[in-house]
Amino acid sequence: MNSPSIEIVNPTGSRRVVVTKPLPGCHWLDVLTAADCRVEIIQGTGILSREAITATVGPRCDGVIGQLTESWDADMFAMLATAGVRVYSNYAVGYNNVDVEAATALAIPVGNTPGVLTEATAEHAVALTFAASRRIVEADRFMREGRFIGWLPTLFLGQLFHGKTVGIIGAGRIGAAYAKMMVEGHKMDLVYYDLRPNLELEAYIAAYGAFLTSQGLPAATCRRLGTVDDVLRDADVLSLHTLFDASTHHLIHAPRLALMKPDAILINTARGPLIDEAALVVHCQANLDFRAGLDVFEDEPAMKPGLADLPNVVMVPHIASATKWTREGMASLAACNVAAILQGLPVNQGGDIRPFLSGKVPALAPSIVNATELGL
Ligand code: DGY
């Protein structure tokens, strides 16, 4: 096995922190340096093997910042505990790649990076929605191939959303932001499924509906439906924003795809395995008016056979959160999580995360997902 090359920042720091990929920006390095950390950053773009990570962590390490592409399972946490690691932070808001229970059993706090991905991911879901519905990628290719010989009444007909119904599965931060963008921007009605009602979202759309009525326009409405199936049946565009775990694996499978309108649009910026991708290929092959916009894939980075050949699927490489501000913010939050725990500081209790993104940061860990279990 070739050892990965490492960049070392603040070599005289007394606390050793390993970071498994170069991260954007410099604020995160300032935070770790101010916390007396020697930061060892594994270079390269490929997905690291567990052996490479283990070799870099070595016999003694205090903290780790890892990636969503790595499996931080019970064996990896046992390895971290043996090395004396006192905190792990995912460089992501999602942490389905982390065995939080195993980390908790070993008293290792697990951090994540909420709050800075919300608008970026929601905006990207909107971008995919329109790329899919208005056939932007197909039309772009058509232009580049020199096939445009003149305006035609039937060229690249797509879907109009104005006044139609948008559905979301999962009405947390990102789902609600996407829903508001679609409802406000395109005067759509919203249907959603979530185990818990999002009362803030419902009140927001009710107020917006009242505003539309005051302008002599039809009110936009919001309905929380009893089942995922009900949402699938109603939605002209459906966007997934739910957590991925065993209970949501293949949430969208062949029978559910069959419930959707034949010309519906399906968007996934959450996690690939929420959709049975092989079933989606079959569905899109049989229903050319059905369209999908995918940011994430079941066997990421691989695609299921046939997916890349479908003209009615728009695909991008897991970039929904890829704005400079967001990715630098994620780095700051991950660094603050590690720095705070290593300094014995308390955990933020749901407060604003913006003060952690620049300059001198609050003396708190911004987001530790097992804080309650660990009594932090
Ligand atoms: C996350 O943070 O969970 C995202 O998937 C990264 O884009």
XYZ file of N, CA, C and O in Angstrom, residues 180-247:
272
model
N -40.340 26.279 -0.170
C -40.647 27.714 -0.216
C -40.227 28.313 -1.566
O -40.948 29.122 -2.146
N -39.037 27.908 -2.056
C -38.578 28.441 -3.347
C -39.559 28.081 -4.461
O -39.855 28.893 -5.334
N -40.053 26.857 -4.432
C -40.945 26.406 -5.509
C -42.334 27.038 -5.366
O -42.947 27.438 -6.361
N -42.811 27.125 -4.131
C -44.159 27.673 -3.913
C -44.159 29.168 -4.220
O -45.005 29.676 -4.961
N -43.190 29.882 -3.652
C -43.161 31.344 -3.846
C -42.819 31.701 -5.287
O -43.412 32.592 -5.875
N -41.819 31.003 -5.822
C -41.344 31.364 -7.155
C -42.345 31.018 -8.235
O -42.447 31.728 -9.245
N -43.098 29.951 -8.038
C -43.906 29.433 -9.152
C -45.369 29.220 -8.773
O -46.090 28.527 -9.483
N -45.755 29.824 -7.624
C -47.170 29.809 -7.193
C -47.705 28.382 -7.191
O -48.809 28.097 -7.665
N -46.906 27.469 -6.663
C -47.318 26.061 -6.646
C -48.013 25.731 -5.330
O -47.808 26.406 -4.323
N -48.803 24.675 -5.341
C -49.325 24.116 -4.095
C -48.306 23.107 -3.596
O -47.618 22.457 -4.393
N -48.249 22.959 -2.280
C -47.285 22.023 -1.687
C -48.012 20.863 -1.025
O -48.985 21.059 -0.294
N -47.527 19.647 -1.291
C -47.927 18.490 -0.486
C -46.654 17.895 0.091
O -45.609 17.908 -0.568
N -46.725 17.453 1.338
C -45.501 16.887 1.912
C -45.791 15.719 2.823
O -46.899 15.570 3.347
N -44.743 14.875 2.955
C -44.811 13.797 3.937
C -43.645 13.969 4.882
O -42.493 14.128 4.463
N -43.942 13.936 6.154
C -42.907 13.933 7.187
C -43.566 13.329 8.422
O -44.778 13.485 8.619
N -42.763 12.638 9.224
C -43.345 12.037 10.427
C -43.924 13.117 11.330
O -44.925 12.898 12.008
N -43.256 14.281 11.331
C -43.739 15.396 12.163
C -44.202 16.539 11.267
O -43.568 16.794 10.229
N -45.257 17.245 11.674
C -45.650 18.409 10.865
C -44.601 19.503 10.977
O -43.985 19.660 12.033
N -44.385 20.242 9.902
C -43.519 21.422 9.977
C -44.448 22.631 10.064
O -44.909 23.168 9.044
N -44.722 23.039 11.285
C -45.727 24.084 11.502
C -45.241 25.438 10.989
O -46.036 26.244 10.501
N -43.937 25.663 11.075
C -43.390 26.929 10.566
C -43.623 27.017 9.057
O -44.059 28.035 8.531
N -43.350 25.911 8.353
C -43.547 25.879 6.899
C -45.026 26.069 6.561
O -45.385 26.845 5.657
N -45.880 25.387 7.298
C -47.321 25.497 7.025
C -47.797 26.940 7.224
O -48.557 27.479 6.407
N -47.321 27.574 8.315
C -47.751 28.953 8.595
C -47.210 29.898 7.515
O -47.895 30.826 7.068
N -45.970 29.643 7.075
C -45.331 30.487 6.061
C -46.148 30.444 4.766
O -46.445 31.481 4.155
N -46.546 29.235 4.374
C -47.280 29.122 3.099
C -48.707 29.653 3.255
O -49.249 30.270 2.336
N -49.273 29.486 4.441
C -50.608 30.060 4.670
C -50.532 31.588 4.517
O -51.403 32.213 3.890
N -49.471 32.186 5.088
C -49.333 33.651 4.997
C -49.097 34.069 3.545
O -49.645 35.073 3.075
N -48.312 33.270 2.833
C -48.060 33.585 1.414
C -49.356 33.434 0.603
O -49.665 34.258 -0.265
N -50.117 32.384 0.930
C -51.408 32.172 0.249
C -52.333 33.356 0.481
O -53.021 33.822 -0.442
N -52.332 33.880 1.724
C -53.187 35.032 2.043
C -52.733 36.257 1.239
O -53.556 37.027 0.733
N -51.409 36.391 1.107
C -50.891 37.509 0.303
C -51.366 37.374 -1.152
O -51.845 38.344 -1.758
N -51.267 36.164 -1.712
C -51.699 35.976 -3.104
C -53.175 36.322 -3.255
O -53.577 37.002 -4.214
N -53.966 35.865 -2.280
C -55.402 36.154 -2.341
C -55.630 37.668 -2.328
O -56.475 38.191 -3.065
N -54.834 38.364 -1.489
C -55.000 39.828 -1.407
C -54.667 40.503 -2.739
O -55.064 41.632 -2.991
N -53.915 39.788 -3.587
C -53.566 40.323 -4.909
C -54.537 39.840 -5.988
O -54.284 39.979 -7.188
N -55.604 39.163 -5.543
C -56.592 38.659 -6.501
C -56.120 37.403 -7.216
O -56.648 37.040 -8.279
N -55.133 36.709 -6.623
C -54.615 35.489 -7.250
C -55.072 34.278 -6.447
O -55.385 34.387 -5.263
N -55.075 33.095 -7.071
C -55.424 31.902 -6.296
C -54.392 31.677 -5.183
O -53.193 31.864 -5.401
N -54.844 31.264 -3.997
C -53.921 31.044 -2.873
C -53.073 29.807 -3.121
O -53.556 28.816 -3.670
N -51.795 29.856 -2.727
C -50.992 28.640 -2.699
C -51.376 27.889 -1.428
O -51.630 28.504 -0.404
N -51.416 26.564 -1.509
C -51.833 25.794 -0.334
C -50.725 24.840 0.106
O -49.818 24.534 -0.665
N -50.848 24.366 1.330
C -49.869 23.410 1.867
C -50.640 22.314 2.589
O -51.456 22.606 3.463
N -50.395 21.069 2.215
C -51.061 19.949 2.892
C -50.042 18.889 3.279
O -49.252 18.452 2.438
N -50.062 18.510 4.551
C -49.237 17.364 4.983
C -50.098 16.121 4.787
O -51.184 16.015 5.363
N -49.629 15.200 3.950
C -50.426 14.014 3.633
C -50.003 12.838 4.516
O -48.899 12.815 5.073
N -50.898 11.866 4.618
C -50.711 10.764 5.572
C -49.662 9.750 5.157
O -49.098 9.053 6.007
N -49.396 9.621 3.849
C -48.432 8.597 3.409
C -47.553 9.158 2.282
O -47.933 10.112 1.583
N -46.407 8.505 2.119
C -45.527 8.837 0.992
C -46.297 8.639 -0.313
O -46.222 9.462 -1.238
N -47.055 7.549 -0.385
C -47.794 7.238 -1.621
C -48.741 8.377 -2.010
O -48.878 8.714 -3.195
N -49.397 8.951 -1.010
C -50.332 10.053 -1.309
C -49.588 11.220 -1.967
O -50.083 11.838 -2.913
N -48.397 11.500 -1.463
C -47.617 12.618 -2.026
C -47.205 12.278 -3.459
O -47.293 13.119 -4.367
N -46.765 11.039 -3.659
C -46.329 10.638 -5.004
C -47.454 10.778 -6.020
O -47.235 11.209 -7.153
N -48.649 10.411 -5.599
C -49.797 10.477 -6.536
C -50.104 11.919 -6.939
O -50.439 12.197 -8.076
N -49.962 12.848 -5.969
C -50.405 14.230 -6.218
C -49.364 15.096 -6.930
O -49.714 16.061 -7.600
N -48.081 14.780 -6.724
C -47.034 15.740 -7.087
C -46.748 15.757 -8.590
O -46.639 14.715 -9.230
N -46.579 16.974 -9.126
C -46.058 17.113 -10.495
C -44.543 17.080 -10.468
O -43.904 16.670 -11.431
N -43.976 17.567 -9.360
C -42.533 17.418 -9.146
C -42.356 16.978 -7.700
O -42.991 17.511 -6.799
N -41.501 15.977 -7.515
C -41.286 15.431 -6.180
C -39.806 15.500 -5.839
O -38.965 15.028 -6.609
N -39.472 16.079 -4.697
C -38.067 16.189 -4.316
C -37.855 15.487 -2.975
O -38.647 15.652 -2.040
N -36.776 14.704 -2.901
C -36.495 13.909 -1.691
C -35.569 14.680 -0.765
O -34.492 15.121 -1.179
N -35.964 14.792 0.496
C -35.143 15.514 1.478
C -35.159 14.806 2.817
O -35.086 15.441 3.866
N -35.264 13.494 2.766
C -35.346 12.755 4.013
C -33.996 12.155 4.367
O -33.122 12.018 3.515
N -33.828 11.786 5.631
C -32.593 11.122 6.063
C -32.520 9.748 5.409
O -33.550 9.122 5.156
N -31.295 9.290 5.172
C -31.144 7.914 4.697
C -30.723 7.025 5.865
O -29.734 7.299 6.549
N -31.525 5.982 6.092
C -31.137 4.926 7.031
C -31.855 3.663 6.566
O -32.454 3.647 5.481
N -31.820 2.602 7.379
C -32.421 1.331 6.930
C -33.902 1.516 6.589
O -34.419 0.875 5.664
N -34.584 2.409 7.309
C -36.032 2.557 7.095
C -36.362 3.298 5.800
O -37.497 3.239 5.319
